[in-house]
C-alpha cells in the first residue's frame, strides 16, 4: 500500500492536525484491512464519538471527564482519518466532503453547549450558558465573514477562485521548500516552527477539541469555557476588520488561503 497523502498541508490546516494527521496515519493500515469500513462510515462514527464525549462533560458517571477527553480526541482523530482513507482508496466524493464539513460545524454547537451546561451545573452561574452561546455564535460568525468575503470577490472578479487555487498551490510549494531548508540554520528552523504553530491562535475546530479535552483532564472546564469564548470573540472581530480592510484597499491579499 502506498503511503497516504495528507489531506491538507499543515500551513493551511488546523494546528491540532499536527497531532491528528500522524495518529490517523497510524490507524490507516488497520482500517484499510476491512473493506466494509468506508470513509463516510468513519465520518459518522467519529461524529458520534465526539458527540458522546461532549455530552460526557456533564453526564456524571465514574471518570466521566477522562472518558469525555478521550472520546473527544478520538472523534477528532477520526475526522482526520476519513479523508486519508478516502484518498487512499480513491473514494473521495462531493457527498463525503459535504458530510465531513457540515458535521464539523454541528460538532461546535454540541461541544460548546455541553461545555456550557457542564460549567453551569458546577457553578449554578447562568453566565456559563451565555459564554457557551458566545463561543458557538462567534465561531460561526467567522464562517459567515469568510463566505461574504469570498462572495464579494467572486462578484468583482469571476476568476477569483481559479486565482486563489493557483496562489494556494504556490503557498504550499513555498512552505515545502522552507521545510526542506529547515535544517540549514536556526533561523530556518524557527521560521518553520512558527508557521506550523501559529495556527494555534486561530482556535479552530481542532483546537476547540484539544483545549476542552486538556482542561477536562485537569478538571477545569470553567477555564476552557472562558478561554474559548474570549478567543472566538477576539478572532471574529479581528477577521471582521481584516477582511473589510482587504476588500477595500488590498484585494490582492484575498488570493491567499483564507482562514475563517
PDB file of C-alpha atoms in Angstrom:
ATOM      1  CA  UNK A   1       0.000   0.000   0.000  1.00  0.00           C
ATOM      2  CA  UNK A   2       1.374   3.406  -0.930  1.00  0.00           C
ATOM      3  CA  UNK A   3       1.926   5.975   1.749  1.00  0.00           C
ATOM      4  CA  UNK A   4      -1.248   8.052   2.089  1.00  0.00           C
ATOM      5  CA  UNK A   5      -1.107  11.739   1.388  1.00  0.00           C
ATOM      6  CA  UNK A   6      -2.161  14.246   3.984  1.00  0.00           C
ATOM      7  CA  UNK A   7      -5.453  15.901   3.120  1.00  0.00           C
ATOM      8  CA  UNK A   8      -4.174  19.420   3.683  1.00  0.00           C
ATOM      9  CA  UNK A   9      -0.614  20.711   4.105  1.00  0.00           C
ATOM     10  CA  UNK A  10      -0.006  21.925   7.632  1.00  0.00           C
ATOM     11  CA  UNK A  11       0.355  25.527   6.531  1.00  0.00           C
ATOM     12  CA  UNK A  12      -3.372  25.715   5.737  1.00  0.00           C
ATOM     13  CA  UNK A  13      -4.707  23.175   8.225  1.00  0.00           C
ATOM     14  CA  UNK A  14      -5.515  23.482  11.911  1.00  0.00           C
ATOM     15  CA  UNK A  15      -2.721  23.491  14.484  1.00  0.00           C
ATOM     16  CA  UNK A  16      -4.113  20.344  16.060  1.00  0.00           C
ATOM     17  CA  UNK A  17      -3.724  18.460  12.787  1.00  0.00           C
ATOM     18  CA  UNK A  18      -0.015  18.154  13.575  1.00  0.00           C
ATOM     19  CA  UNK A  19      -1.160  15.514  16.060  1.00  0.00           C
ATOM     20  CA  UNK A  20      -4.331  14.344  14.332  1.00  0.00           C
ATOM     21  CA  UNK A  21      -2.746  13.521  10.976  1.00  0.00           C
ATOM     22  CA  UNK A  22       0.011  11.254  12.392  1.00  0.00           C
ATOM     23  CA  UNK A  23      -2.498   9.490  14.659  1.00  0.00           C
ATOM     24  CA  UNK A  24      -4.828   8.942  11.697  1.00  0.00           C
ATOM     25  CA  UNK A  25      -1.975   7.636   9.548  1.00  0.00           C
ATOM     26  CA  UNK A  26      -1.038   5.179  12.302  1.00  0.00           C
ATOM     27  CA  UNK A  27      -4.601   3.809  12.256  1.00  0.00           C
ATOM     28  CA  UNK A  28      -4.901   3.750   8.480  1.00  0.00           C
ATOM     29  CA  UNK A  29      -3.188   0.366   7.825  1.00  0.00           C
ATOM     30  CA  UNK A  30      -5.561  -1.290  10.303  1.00  0.00           C
ATOM     31  CA  UNK A  31      -8.691   0.370   8.942  1.00  0.00           C
ATOM     32  CA  UNK A  32      -7.880  -0.440   5.309  1.00  0.00           C
ATOM     33  CA  UNK A  33      -7.940  -4.171   6.122  1.00  0.00           C
ATOM     34  CA  UNK A  34     -11.713  -4.010   6.451  1.00  0.00           C
ATOM     35  CA  UNK A  35     -13.476  -3.260   3.145  1.00  0.00           C
ATOM     36  CA  UNK A  36     -16.773  -2.586   4.910  1.00  0.00           C
ATOM     37  CA  UNK A  37     -15.238   0.428   6.650  1.00  0.00           C
ATOM     38  CA  UNK A  38     -15.860   3.333   4.286  1.00  0.00           C
ATOM     39  CA  UNK A  39     -14.813   6.986   4.650  1.00  0.00           C
ATOM     40  CA  UNK A  40     -18.416   8.097   5.226  1.00  0.00           C
ATOM     41  CA  UNK A  41     -18.862   5.483   7.948  1.00  0.00           C
ATOM     42  CA  UNK A  42     -15.688   6.741   9.626  1.00  0.00           C
ATOM     43  CA  UNK A  43     -17.078  10.289   9.414  1.00  0.00           C
ATOM     44  CA  UNK A  44     -20.330   9.263  11.101  1.00  0.00           C
ATOM     45  CA  UNK A  45     -18.660   7.120  13.789  1.00  0.00           C
ATOM     46  CA  UNK A  46     -16.153   9.865  14.594  1.00  0.00           C
ATOM     47  CA  UNK A  47     -19.035  12.327  14.888  1.00  0.00           C
ATOM     48  CA  UNK A  48     -20.870  10.007  17.312  1.00  0.00           C
ATOM     49  CA  UNK A  49     -17.724   9.503  19.411  1.00  0.00           C
ATOM     50  CA  UNK A  50     -17.210  13.253  19.538  1.00  0.00           C
ATOM     51  CA  UNK A  51     -20.855  13.877  20.422  1.00  0.00           C
ATOM     52  CA  UNK A  52     -20.894  11.312  23.233  1.00  0.00           C
ATOM     53  CA  UNK A  53     -17.592  12.651  24.514  1.00  0.00           C
ATOM     54  CA  UNK A  54     -19.069  16.142  24.546  1.00  0.00           C
ATOM     55  CA  UNK A  55     -22.198  15.217  26.498  1.00  0.00           C
ATOM     56  CA  UNK A  56     -19.995  13.212  28.875  1.00  0.00           C
ATOM     57  CA  UNK A  57     -18.673  16.560  30.082  1.00  0.00           C
ATOM     58  CA  UNK A  58     -21.893  16.925  32.089  1.00  0.00           C
ATOM     59  CA  UNK A  59     -23.091  13.313  32.430  1.00  0.00           C
ATOM     60  CA  UNK A  60     -21.927  12.261  35.868  1.00  0.00           C
ATOM     61  CA  UNK A  61     -20.581   8.717  35.889  1.00  0.00           C
ATOM     62  CA  UNK A  62     -17.209   7.332  37.074  1.00  0.00           C
ATOM     63  CA  UNK A  63     -14.300   9.132  35.420  1.00  0.00           C
ATOM     64  CA  UNK A  64     -16.668  10.906  33.037  1.00  0.00           C
ATOM     65  CA  UNK A  65     -14.249  13.767  32.353  1.00  0.00           C
ATOM     66  CA  UNK A  66     -11.447  11.351  31.446  1.00  0.00           C
ATOM     67  CA  UNK A  67     -13.834   9.453  29.159  1.00  0.00           C
ATOM     68  CA  UNK A  68     -15.003  12.760  27.676  1.00  0.00           C
ATOM     69  CA  UNK A  69     -11.439  13.861  26.927  1.00  0.00           C
ATOM     70  CA  UNK A  70     -10.578  10.515  25.321  1.00  0.00           C
ATOM     71  CA  UNK A  71     -13.711  10.365  23.150  1.00  0.00           C
ATOM     72  CA  UNK A  72     -13.435  13.995  22.028  1.00  0.00           C
ATOM     73  CA  UNK A  73      -9.846  13.415  20.899  1.00  0.00           C
ATOM     74  CA  UNK A  74     -10.781  10.060  19.306  1.00  0.00           C
ATOM     75  CA  UNK A  75     -13.597  11.739  17.382  1.00  0.00           C
ATOM     76  CA  UNK A  76     -11.217  14.442  16.239  1.00  0.00           C
ATOM     77  CA  UNK A  77      -8.652  11.877  15.021  1.00  0.00           C
ATOM     78  CA  UNK A  78     -11.439  10.070  13.172  1.00  0.00           C
ATOM     79  CA  UNK A  79     -12.231  13.341  11.436  1.00  0.00           C
ATOM     80  CA  UNK A  80      -8.678  13.294  10.030  1.00  0.00           C
ATOM     81  CA  UNK A  81      -8.850   9.577   9.264  1.00  0.00           C
ATOM     82  CA  UNK A  82     -11.888   9.697   6.966  1.00  0.00           C
ATOM     83  CA  UNK A  83     -10.192  11.946   4.416  1.00  0.00           C
ATOM     84  CA  UNK A  84      -6.991   9.916   4.393  1.00  0.00           C
ATOM     85  CA  UNK A  85      -8.959   6.698   3.942  1.00  0.00           C
ATOM     86  CA  UNK A  86     -10.910   8.268   1.065  1.00  0.00           C
ATOM     87  CA  UNK A  87      -7.734   9.358  -0.699  1.00  0.00           C
ATOM     88  CA  UNK A  88      -6.001   6.029  -0.134  1.00  0.00           C
ATOM     89  CA  UNK A  89      -8.916   4.056  -1.610  1.00  0.00           C
ATOM     90  CA  UNK A  90      -9.761   6.602  -4.273  1.00  0.00           C
ATOM     91  CA  UNK A  91     -13.227   7.087  -2.815  1.00  0.00           C
ATOM     92  CA  UNK A  92     -13.244  10.862  -2.416  1.00  0.00           C
ATOM     93  CA  UNK A  93     -16.673  12.296  -3.210  1.00  0.00           C
ATOM     94  CA  UNK A  94     -18.619  15.531  -3.060  1.00  0.00           C
ATOM     95  CA  UNK A  95     -21.061  13.905  -0.635  1.00  0.00           C
ATOM     96  CA  UNK A  96     -18.287  12.784   1.687  1.00  0.00           C
ATOM     97  CA  UNK A  97     -16.722  16.242   1.701  1.00  0.00           C
ATOM     98  CA  UNK A  98     -20.128  17.823   2.353  1.00  0.00           C
ATOM     99  CA  UNK A  99     -20.891  15.425   5.203  1.00  0.00           C
ATOM    100  CA  UNK A 100     -17.492  15.969   6.785  1.00  0.00           C
ATOM    101  CA  UNK A 101     -17.723  19.762   6.732  1.00  0.00           C
ATOM    102  CA  UNK A 102     -21.336  20.089   7.852  1.00  0.00           C
ATOM    103  CA  UNK A 103     -20.855  17.694  10.765  1.00  0.00           C
ATOM    104  CA  UNK A 104     -17.750  19.656  11.807  1.00  0.00           C
ATOM    105  CA  UNK A 105     -19.886  22.746  12.355  1.00  0.00           C
ATOM    106  CA  UNK A 106     -22.553  20.744  14.187  1.00  0.00           C
ATOM    107  CA  UNK A 107     -19.820  19.447  16.500  1.00  0.00           C
ATOM    108  CA  UNK A 108     -19.045  23.006  17.572  1.00  0.00           C
ATOM    109  CA  UNK A 109     -22.628  23.503  18.772  1.00  0.00           C
ATOM    110  CA  UNK A 110     -22.658  20.169  20.602  1.00  0.00           C
ATOM    111  CA  UNK A 111     -19.352  20.659  22.378  1.00  0.00           C
ATOM    112  CA  UNK A 112     -19.990  24.337  23.214  1.00  0.00           C
ATOM    113  CA  UNK A 113     -23.466  23.615  24.596  1.00  0.00           C
ATOM    114  CA  UNK A 114     -22.196  20.606  26.558  1.00  0.00           C
ATOM    115  CA  UNK A 115     -19.277  22.572  27.969  1.00  0.00           C
ATOM    116  CA  UNK A 116     -21.508  25.473  28.977  1.00  0.00           C
ATOM    117  CA  UNK A 117     -24.039  23.176  30.636  1.00  0.00           C
ATOM    118  CA  UNK A 118     -21.299  21.277  32.477  1.00  0.00           C
ATOM    119  CA  UNK A 119     -19.868  24.511  33.891  1.00  0.00           C
ATOM    120  CA  UNK A 120     -23.368  25.702  34.774  1.00  0.00           C
ATOM    121  CA  UNK A 121     -24.015  22.502  36.753  1.00  0.00           C
ATOM    122  CA  UNK A 122     -20.745  23.030  38.617  1.00  0.00           C
ATOM    123  CA  UNK A 123     -21.268  26.724  39.381  1.00  0.00           C
ATOM    124  CA  UNK A 124     -25.027  27.343  39.002  1.00  0.00           C
ATOM    125  CA  UNK A 125     -23.948  30.558  37.265  1.00  0.00           C
ATOM    126  CA  UNK A 126     -26.030  31.387  34.169  1.00  0.00           C
ATOM    127  CA  UNK A 127     -23.022  33.207  32.729  1.00  0.00           C
ATOM    128  CA  UNK A 128     -21.765  29.788  31.638  1.00  0.00           C
ATOM    129  CA  UNK A 129     -24.699  29.401  29.248  1.00  0.00           C
ATOM    130  CA  UNK A 130     -24.061  32.871  27.822  1.00  0.00           C
ATOM    131  CA  UNK A 131     -20.368  32.086  27.288  1.00  0.00           C
ATOM    132  CA  UNK A 132     -21.236  28.834  25.516  1.00  0.00           C
ATOM    133  CA  UNK A 133     -23.638  30.686  23.210  1.00  0.00           C
ATOM    134  CA  UNK A 134     -20.985  33.341  22.595  1.00  0.00           C
ATOM    135  CA  UNK A 135     -18.340  30.756  21.688  1.00  0.00           C
ATOM    136  CA  UNK A 136     -20.676  28.972  19.273  1.00  0.00           C
ATOM    137  CA  UNK A 137     -22.081  32.120  17.659  1.00  0.00           C
ATOM    138  CA  UNK A 138     -18.772  33.867  17.039  1.00  0.00           C
ATOM    139  CA  UNK A 139     -17.165  30.690  15.702  1.00  0.00           C
ATOM    140  CA  UNK A 140     -19.918  30.516  13.085  1.00  0.00           C
ATOM    141  CA  UNK A 141     -19.771  34.285  12.554  1.00  0.00           C
ATOM    142  CA  UNK A 142     -16.189  33.741  11.426  1.00  0.00           C
ATOM    143  CA  UNK A 143     -17.506  31.351   8.772  1.00  0.00           C
ATOM    144  CA  UNK A 144     -20.009  34.000   7.652  1.00  0.00           C
ATOM    145  CA  UNK A 145     -17.287  36.659   7.369  1.00  0.00           C
ATOM    146  CA  UNK A 146     -15.172  34.320   5.239  1.00  0.00           C
ATOM    147  CA  UNK A 147     -18.071  33.397   2.943  1.00  0.00           C
ATOM    148  CA  UNK A 148     -19.183  37.014   2.495  1.00  0.00           C
ATOM    149  CA  UNK A 149     -15.614  37.989   1.682  1.00  0.00           C
ATOM    150  CA  UNK A 150     -15.365  35.273  -0.961  1.00  0.00           C
ATOM    151  CA  UNK A 151     -18.753  36.147  -2.480  1.00  0.00           C
ATOM    152  CA  UNK A 152     -17.735  39.797  -2.710  1.00  0.00           C
ATOM    153  CA  UNK A 153     -14.548  38.910  -4.565  1.00  0.00           C
ATOM    154  CA  UNK A 154     -16.355  36.464  -6.884  1.00  0.00           C
ATOM    155  CA  UNK A 155     -18.834  39.200  -7.799  1.00  0.00           C
ATOM    156  CA  UNK A 156     -15.976  41.576  -8.551  1.00  0.00           C
ATOM    157  CA  UNK A 157     -13.731  39.020 -10.262  1.00  0.00           C
ATOM    158  CA  UNK A 158     -15.296  35.856 -11.783  1.00  0.00           C
ATOM    159  CA  UNK A 159     -11.811  34.270 -11.918  1.00  0.00           C
ATOM    160  CA  UNK A 160     -11.206  34.787  -8.213  1.00  0.00           C
ATOM    161  CA  UNK A 161     -11.498  31.105  -7.279  1.00  0.00           C
ATOM    162  CA  UNK A 162      -9.101  29.999 -10.008  1.00  0.00           C
ATOM    163  CA  UNK A 163      -6.570  32.648  -8.980  1.00  0.00           C
ATOM    164  CA  UNK A 164      -6.928  31.632  -5.335  1.00  0.00           C
ATOM    165  CA  UNK A 165      -6.342  27.986  -6.233  1.00  0.00           C
ATOM    166  CA  UNK A 166      -3.142  28.909  -8.066  1.00  0.00           C
ATOM    167  CA  UNK A 167      -1.976  31.024  -5.144  1.00  0.00           C
ATOM    168  CA  UNK A 168      -2.720  28.201  -2.697  1.00  0.00           C
ATOM    169  CA  UNK A 169      -0.514  25.857  -4.729  1.00  0.00           C
ATOM    170  CA  UNK A 170       2.276  28.458  -4.637  1.00  0.00           C
ATOM    171  CA  UNK A 171       1.938  28.837  -0.851  1.00  0.00           C
ATOM    172  CA  UNK A 172       2.085  25.062  -0.368  1.00  0.00           C
ATOM    173  CA  UNK A 173       5.157  24.768  -2.599  1.00  0.00           C
ATOM    174  CA  UNK A 174       6.876  27.638  -0.792  1.00  0.00           C
ATOM    175  CA  UNK A 175       6.216  26.020   2.582  1.00  0.00           C
ATOM    176  CA  UNK A 176       7.531  22.660   1.352  1.00  0.00           C
ATOM    177  CA  UNK A 177      10.728  24.415   0.254  1.00  0.00           C
ATOM    178  CA  UNK A 178      11.038  26.092   3.657  1.00  0.00           C
ATOM    179  CA  UNK A 179      10.635  22.709   5.374  1.00  0.00           C
ATOM    180  CA  UNK A 180      13.343  21.230   3.159  1.00  0.00           C
ATOM    181  CA  UNK A 181      15.730  24.039   4.175  1.00  0.00           C
ATOM    182  CA  UNK A 182      14.774  23.964   7.857  1.00  0.00           C
ATOM    183  CA  UNK A 183      17.916  22.114   8.897  1.00  0.00           C
ATOM    184  CA  UNK A 184      20.249  24.604   7.270  1.00  0.00           C
ATOM    185  CA  UNK A 185      20.103  27.189  10.046  1.00  0.00           C
ATOM    186  CA  UNK A 186      18.445  28.041  13.351  1.00  0.00           C
ATOM    187  CA  UNK A 187      16.609  30.890  11.635  1.00  0.00           C
ATOM    188  CA  UNK A 188      15.050  28.492   9.128  1.00  0.00           C
ATOM    189  CA  UNK A 189      14.038  26.044  11.863  1.00  0.00           C
ATOM    190  CA  UNK A 190      12.401  28.795  13.902  1.00  0.00           C
ATOM    191  CA  UNK A 191      10.556  30.112  10.843  1.00  0.00           C
ATOM    192  CA  UNK A 192       9.090  26.671  10.061  1.00  0.00           C
ATOM    193  CA  UNK A 193       8.264  26.131  13.739  1.00  0.00           C
ATOM    194  CA  UNK A 194       6.373  29.436  13.851  1.00  0.00           C
ATOM    195  CA  UNK A 195       4.481  28.737  10.608  1.00  0.00           C
ATOM    196  CA  UNK A 196       3.359  25.346  11.915  1.00  0.00           C
ATOM    197  CA  UNK A 197       2.326  26.550  15.344  1.00  0.00           C
ATOM    198  CA  UNK A 198       0.863  29.997  14.704  1.00  0.00           C
ATOM    199  CA  UNK A 199      -2.397  28.298  13.667  1.00  0.00           C
ATOM    200  CA  UNK A 200      -2.996  27.510  17.353  1.00  0.00           C
ATOM    201  CA  UNK A 201      -4.083  31.117  17.803  1.00  0.00           C
ATOM    202  CA  UNK A 202      -6.854  30.675  15.215  1.00  0.00           C
ATOM    203  CA  UNK A 203      -8.657  28.345  17.689  1.00  0.00           C
ATOM    204  CA  UNK A 204     -10.471  26.362  15.015  1.00  0.00           C
ATOM    205  CA  UNK A 205     -12.314  23.018  15.327  1.00  0.00           C
ATOM    206  CA  UNK A 206      -9.224  21.011  16.287  1.00  0.00           C
ATOM    207  CA  UNK A 207      -8.184  23.497  18.939  1.00  0.00           C
ATOM    208  CA  UNK A 208     -11.725  23.511  20.355  1.00  0.00           C
ATOM    209  CA  UNK A 209     -11.420  19.760  20.879  1.00  0.00           C
ATOM    210  CA  UNK A 210      -7.876  19.704  22.235  1.00  0.00           C
ATOM    211  CA  UNK A 211      -8.283  22.651  24.596  1.00  0.00           C
ATOM    212  CA  UNK A 212     -11.502  21.275  26.085  1.00  0.00           C
ATOM    213  CA  UNK A 213     -10.043  17.757  26.347  1.00  0.00           C
ATOM    214  CA  UNK A 214      -6.985  19.107  28.176  1.00  0.00           C
ATOM    215  CA  UNK A 215      -8.976  21.118  30.700  1.00  0.00           C
ATOM    216  CA  UNK A 216     -11.376  18.201  31.179  1.00  0.00           C
ATOM    217  CA  UNK A 217      -8.418  16.055  32.254  1.00  0.00           C
ATOM    218  CA  UNK A 218      -7.395  18.587  34.895  1.00  0.00           C
ATOM    219  CA  UNK A 219     -10.958  19.281  35.977  1.00  0.00           C
ATOM    220  CA  UNK A 220     -11.100  22.965  34.969  1.00  0.00           C
ATOM    221  CA  UNK A 221     -13.849  23.203  32.407  1.00  0.00           C
ATOM    222  CA  UNK A 222     -14.560  26.756  33.558  1.00  0.00           C
ATOM    223  CA  UNK A 223     -11.176  27.908  32.268  1.00  0.00           C
ATOM    224  CA  UNK A 224     -11.736  26.151  28.931  1.00  0.00           C
ATOM    225  CA  UNK A 225     -15.125  27.833  28.503  1.00  0.00           C
ATOM    226  CA  UNK A 226     -13.856  31.311  29.277  1.00  0.00           C
ATOM    227  CA  UNK A 227     -10.760  30.939  27.095  1.00  0.00           C
ATOM    228  CA  UNK A 228     -12.673  29.621  24.087  1.00  0.00           C
ATOM    229  CA  UNK A 229     -15.447  32.221  24.318  1.00  0.00           C
ATOM    230  CA  UNK A 230     -12.975  35.112  24.563  1.00  0.00           C
ATOM    231  CA  UNK A 231     -10.861  33.688  21.749  1.00  0.00           C
ATOM    232  CA  UNK A 232     -13.828  33.394  19.386  1.00  0.00           C
ATOM    233  CA  UNK A 233     -14.957  36.971  20.053  1.00  0.00           C
ATOM    234  CA  UNK A 234     -11.467  38.399  19.559  1.00  0.00           C
ATOM    235  CA  UNK A 235     -10.737  36.404  16.398  1.00  0.00           C
ATOM    236  CA  UNK A 236     -14.138  37.187  14.874  1.00  0.00           C
ATOM    237  CA  UNK A 237     -13.719  40.951  15.290  1.00  0.00           C
ATOM    238  CA  UNK A 238     -10.133  40.744  14.054  1.00  0.00           C
ATOM    239  CA  UNK A 239     -11.352  38.941  10.917  1.00  0.00           C
ATOM    240  CA  UNK A 240     -14.193  41.459  10.505  1.00  0.00           C
ATOM    241  CA  UNK A 241     -11.697  44.323  10.391  1.00  0.00           C
ATOM    242  CA  UNK A 242      -9.074  42.421   8.392  1.00  0.00           C
ATOM    243  CA  UNK A 243     -11.403  41.222   5.618  1.00  0.00           C
ATOM    244  CA  UNK A 244     -13.124  44.593   5.344  1.00  0.00           C
ATOM    245  CA  UNK A 245      -9.775  46.327   5.015  1.00  0.00           C
ATOM    246  CA  UNK A 246      -8.613  43.836   2.393  1.00  0.00           C
ATOM    247  CA  UNK A 247     -11.788  44.175   0.353  1.00  0.00           C
ATOM    248  CA  UNK A 248     -11.490  47.948   0.474  1.00  0.00           C
ATOM    249  CA  UNK A 249      -7.811  48.506  -0.257  1.00  0.00           C
ATOM    250  CA  UNK A 250      -5.838  45.245  -0.567  1.00  0.00           C
ATOM    251  CA  UNK A 251      -7.966  42.784  -2.602  1.00  0.00           C
ATOM    252  CA  UNK A 252      -4.872  41.026  -3.922  1.00  0.00           C
ATOM    253  CA  UNK A 253      -4.224  39.599  -0.455  1.00  0.00           C
ATOM    254  CA  UNK A 254      -7.515  37.723  -0.649  1.00  0.00           C
ATOM    255  CA  UNK A 255      -5.992  35.316  -3.163  1.00  0.00           C
ATOM    256  CA  UNK A 256      -4.021  33.829  -0.282  1.00  0.00           C
ATOM    257  CA  UNK A 257      -5.676  30.890   1.529  1.00  0.00           C
ATOM    258  CA  UNK A 258      -8.421  32.446   3.659  1.00  0.00           C
ATOM    259  CA  UNK A 259      -8.941  31.313   7.218  1.00  0.00           C
ATOM    260  CA  UNK A 260     -12.295  31.856   8.857  1.00  0.00           C
TER     261      UNK A 260
END
